Amino acid sequence: MCGVDVLDLARWQFGITTVYHFLMVPLTIGLAVLVAGMQTAWVRTGDVKYLRMTKFWGKLMLVNFAMGVVTGIVQEFQFGMSWSEYSRFVGDVFGAPLAMEGLVAFFVESTFLGLWIFGWDRLSKRVHLACAWAFSLATIASAYFILAANSWMQHPVGVELVDGRPRLTSIWAVLGNNTALTAVPHAIAGCFAVAGAFLVGIGTWHLCRREPEDQPVWRASVKLGGVVGLVAFAALALSGDAQGKLMFEQQPMKMAAAEALCHTEQPASFSVFAVGDVSRPDCESVKSITVPALLSFLAHNDFTTEVRGIDQLVAEYQRAYGTNYPVDERLGELSGKPVDYVPNLPVTYWAFRFMIGFGALSALTGAAVLWFTRKGRTPRSKWLPRLALAGIATPFVGNSFGWIFTEMGRQPFVVAPNPSGVDGVWLFTARGVSGVTAGEVLTSLIALTTVYAVLAGVEFYLIRRYARAGVAGVMPPKDTDDTEPGDKLAFAY
Amino acid sequence: MDLATLWFMIIAVLWLGYLFLEGFDFGVGMLLPVLARDEDERRVMVNTIGPVWDGNEVWLLVAGGATFAAFPGWYASLFSSAYLALLLFLVALIGRGVAFEYRGKVDTDRWRRGWDTVIVGCSWVAALGVGLVLSWNVWGLPLDAAGDRVGGPFAFLGWPTLLGAVAVAGFALVHGAAFTALKTEGPLRERARALALRTAPIALVPLAVLLVLVQLRSGSLWTWVPLLVVVGAAATALLRLRAAREGQAFAALGVAVAATVVTLFGALYPDVLPSTVDPAFSLTVAGAASSPYTLTVMSWVALFGTPAVLVYQGWTYWVFRKRIGVHHLPPVHTP
C-alpha cells in the first residue's frame, strides 16, 4: 500500500514542480536572447529606442529569471530525494549531462547575469553587451544538456548493460541522440513562441493606448514579437514533425496514445477531434473527426504506412517486457500485478491536441496583430489589445501540454525501452521511486505547491505592475542636481 | 591516484567553494537586522552580495550534479535519507533567491520589510540545513544493504547532526560579518568588524568541537594537520580583523573553511557515506563510483570547465571590488 502512495505522490510532485519550472524557463530563454538582440541594436545604431527596449524587456526578464532559478534548484535534487532507485539505475549516464549543465551553463548564466544587471556603469559598452550574450546563450546551452538527459530517458543510447544497470559507453551517442537533436529545436522554438507572444501582448496594449512617448518602442517590440512568434511556429511545426517520425520508430505506444488509436490501421487516419470517452479500449463509443491517411504520413512520410494500434502494441510489450510486475515488496500494491502498458489516454490524446491548438492560436494572434499594425497603423479597436494580452497565455499552455504529453506518454516506463537498443535498458516508473515514506513526499508536495503558488502570484503581480508602467517605470529620469557625479551605482537592489 | 579518488576530491572542492562563497551570503542575510540600523544600511548590505549570490549558489548545484554523475549511489542515499531536512533547505533557498531579486521592486516599507524577513529567516534555515546535511553525511547514516535509510523520516535528527548545523551557521555568522566589514564603509563597517570580533569566540566553538569529534571518531593521523590549520587560520582571522585588515581576515577565514573541508572529507575517506547499521553497508569511494569511462568524460569536462569558472567568477569579484556606502545608493525608482 505504501509503495503505491509514494509512487503516486512522487509522480504528482515531480509533475507539478516541473510544469511550474517550465512556465518560467521558456520566457527566460526567449526573452534573454531577444533582449541581447535589442542591446546589440542599440550598441550598433546608437538609437535610444533600442536602449529603452532593452531596459524595459530586460527588467521583465529579470523578474521572471529569479523564479526560473529558484524553481530549478529543486529539480536538481528531486531525483535523489524522491527517485533514488532511478538515480542509482541511471546515474552512470544521466548524471553526466546534468553535471555538464551545471559546470558549463549554470555558472555562465548566473555569473554573467550578475555582471549584466550591475555592470551598466562598470563595464565598457561592448563588454557589457558580451555579458548579455553570454548569459542568454548559456540558457540555450543549459536547455540542450537537460534535454539530452531527458531524451536519454525516452530513447536510451550509448550504453551497455553491466550488472543489471546501464553503463555509459559513448557520451557522444548521448549528446548526439537523435531524440535530443529534434527535442532541442522544438523546445527552443517553444521558448521563442512564448517570448514573441509576450512582446506582442504587452507591446500592443501600450501601442493601442496611444501614449505619446515611446510609440517607436512599442511598435518595434510588436513587430519583433510578431515575427519571432511566426518563425517560431514554423520551427515548431517542422521540428514537431521530425519528432513525430522518431516517436513512430522509438516509442510506438506514445504515438498510438497520442491518437488513442485502438486498432492497427493501414493507412492510418489522423484524429482531429473526438467526442466520447477516449480511454475506452475498444474505441467503439468514440466519434472522431479524422483526416484519412494523415497519420501514416506524419509517422513515415508516405500515405500508406501501417501504424500499430494499442491492442497490438500491448501484446508486443507484454512479450518483450513481461505481463506482470516482479514480486517485490518495494512495489507495494503493484507487486506481482499485471503491467498496464497503456498511458493515460485522455491525457495523452487531449494534451497532444491542446499543444498543437494553442501553438497555432498563438501564431494566429501574432499574425493578426502584425496585420492590423502594418505600415505604421495604430488600430482604434478595443478588442485587439485584449486579444493580444490573452494571447500571451497561449504558448505557455501549448508548452505545458507538450511536456505533459511527452512525459505521460512514456508511462509506465521512467526509462523507456529503445526498440533498437540494448536489451534490459529500461525501468518501470514504479521501480524508480525512493524508499521514503508517503508522509515525506506528501509534505514536499504540499510545501512546494504552496510556496510556488504564492510566488507565482507575486511574480504575476510584479510583471503586471512593471508591464503597465512602461519604460518610465524602469528608467529613472536623469538627476540634474547630482552633487557627486559618477559616485552612485548605476543599479542597486 | 585513481579517478574515483580524484572525483571524491573534486566534490570536496565543490563543497569548499560552496561553503566559502555561500557562507558569507548566508551570514549577510542572517545579520541583516543586527548590523543595519536603517533601510539604507540594509540596502547596502544586500548589495554587497547583489551581483554574486546567484553564481555562488551554483556551486551547490554543481556539487549535487557532480555527485550524481560520479557517485550515483551516494547522491541517491544521502538525498533520499535526509528528505525533510533537504526540503526545508530547498524552500529556504527559494525564498532567499526571490527575496533578493524582489525586495527593491516595489517602493513601500511594508513590501521591503516583508522580504527582509524572508531573507533573514531563510538565511538562517539554509545555513543550519546545509550544515545538517553535511554533518549527517560525515557522521554516517543508518543505511541498509540496499542503501536505503532505516529509522524513519527523522533519523537525521541527532545531537551530532544538530552540532553540525550550529557549526555551519556559526561560521556563516562570523564569515558574513567579516565580509560586510570588507565590503562596506563607515559605521556599518565598524559595527560589522566589532560584531565579528565579539561573536567569533562563541560562534566558532561548535565548528571546532565538530572537527575534533569527527577527527577522534574516524580521522587519520594526517587529518590533524588541516584541523590545526583551521584553528590557526581562525585565530589569524581574528587578529587581522582586530587590526582592521579585513581583506587579510577574510582570506584567513577562507583558509579555515578550506582546511575544515579537508578535515571532514579526509576523515570520511575511503568511505563516501558510512553506514551506522553495519560498516559492510557503507558506500565507499571505490564501490560507489561511476564507470571509469564516465569518470574520464567528467574529468575532461572539469579540467576545462573549472579553471574557466574560477577566472570569470574571480573577474566578477574584481569588477565589483569597491566598498559600498550609503552615499553610493541610487535613489529608489519603481513604478
Coordinates of C-alpha atoms in Angstrom, one line a residue, chain B residues 59-174:
Chain B
W59 CA 28.4 25.7 -6.6
L60 CA 25.9 23.7 -4.7
L61 CA 24.0 22.7 -7.8
V62 CA 27.2 21.6 -9.4
A63 CA 28.3 19.7 -6.3
G64 CA 24.9 17.9 -6.4
G65 CA 25.2 17.3 -10.2
A66 CA 28.8 16.1 -9.8
T67 CA 27.9 13.7 -7.0
F68 CA 25.1 12.3 -9.2
A69 CA 27.5 11.8 -12.1
A70 CA 30.5 10.4 -10.2
F71 CA 28.8 8.6 -7.3
P72 CA 25.1 8.0 -8.1
G73 CA 24.6 5.8 -5.0
W74 CA 25.9 8.5 -2.8
Y75 CA 23.6 11.1 -4.3
A76 CA 20.6 8.8 -4.1
S77 CA 21.2 7.6 -0.5
L78 CA 22.1 10.9 1.0
F79 CA 19.3 13.0 -0.6
S80 CA 16.5 10.4 0.0
S81 CA 17.5 9.8 3.6
A82 CA 17.7 13.5 4.6
Y83 CA 14.4 14.2 2.7
L84 CA 12.7 16.6 5.1
A85 CA 15.9 18.4 6.0
L86 CA 16.7 18.9 2.4
L87 CA 13.2 20.0 1.6
L88 CA 13.4 22.7 4.3
F89 CA 16.8 23.8 2.9
L90 CA 15.5 24.0 -0.6
V91 CA 12.5 26.0 0.4
A92 CA 14.8 28.4 2.2
L93 CA 17.0 28.8 -0.9
I94 CA 13.9 29.5 -3.0
G95 CA 12.8 32.2 -0.5
R96 CA 16.2 33.9 -0.3
G97 CA 16.7 34.0 -4.1
V98 CA 13.4 35.5 -4.8
A99 CA 13.6 38.0 -1.9
F100 CA 17.0 39.4 -3.1
E101 CA 15.5 40.0 -6.5
Y102 CA 12.1 41.3 -5.5
R103 CA 12.8 43.4 -2.3
G104 CA 13.6 46.5 -4.3
K105 CA 10.9 46.1 -6.9
V106 CA 8.1 48.0 -5.0
D107 CA 8.8 51.2 -3.1
T108 CA 6.9 50.7 0.1
D109 CA 8.2 49.9 3.6
R110 CA 5.8 47.1 4.1
W111 CA 7.0 45.3 0.9
R112 CA 10.7 45.7 1.9
R113 CA 10.1 44.6 5.5
G114 CA 8.3 41.5 4.3
W115 CA 11.1 40.4 2.0
D116 CA 13.7 41.3 4.6
T117 CA 12.0 38.9 7.0
V118 CA 12.2 36.2 4.3
I119 CA 15.9 36.9 3.7
V120 CA 16.7 36.7 7.4
G121 CA 14.6 33.6 8.1
C122 CA 15.7 31.7 5.0
S123 CA 19.4 32.5 5.5
W124 CA 19.3 31.0 9.0
V125 CA 17.4 28.0 7.9
A126 CA 19.6 27.4 4.9
A127 CA 22.8 27.7 6.9
L128 CA 21.5 25.3 9.5
G129 CA 20.2 23.0 6.8
V130 CA 23.4 22.7 4.8
G131 CA 25.3 22.1 8.0
L132 CA 22.9 19.4 9.0
V133 CA 23.1 17.6 5.7
L134 CA 26.9 17.8 5.5
S135 CA 27.3 16.6 9.1
W136 CA 24.8 13.8 8.5
N137 CA 26.9 12.6 5.7
V138 CA 30.2 12.7 7.7
W139 CA 28.8 11.0 10.8
G140 CA 27.2 8.3 8.8
L141 CA 23.6 7.3 8.1
P142 CA 21.6 4.3 9.1
L143 CA 21.8 2.6 5.7
D144 CA 20.6 -0.9 5.0
A145 CA 22.2 -3.2 2.4
A146 CA 20.3 -1.6 -0.4
G147 CA 21.5 1.9 0.5
D148 CA 18.1 2.9 1.9
R149 CA 17.6 4.7 5.2
V150 CA 16.2 2.8 8.2
G151 CA 14.8 4.6 11.2
G152 CA 12.1 6.8 9.7
P153 CA 11.9 10.3 8.3
F154 CA 13.5 12.0 11.3
A155 CA 16.5 9.7 11.6
F156 CA 18.7 12.6 10.7
L157 CA 17.9 14.4 13.9
G158 CA 20.6 13.6 16.5
W159 CA 23.0 15.7 18.5
P160 CA 25.9 15.2 16.1
T161 CA 24.0 16.4 13.1
L162 CA 22.5 19.3 15.1
L163 CA 26.0 20.2 16.2
G164 CA 27.0 20.3 12.5
A165 CA 24.0 22.6 11.8
V166 CA 25.1 25.0 14.5
A167 CA 28.7 24.8 13.4
V168 CA 28.0 25.9 9.8
A169 CA 25.6 28.6 11.0
G170 CA 28.1 29.9 13.5
F171 CA 30.8 30.0 10.8
A172 CA 28.4 31.8 8.4
L173 CA 27.7 34.4 11.0
V174 CA 31.4 35.3 11.5

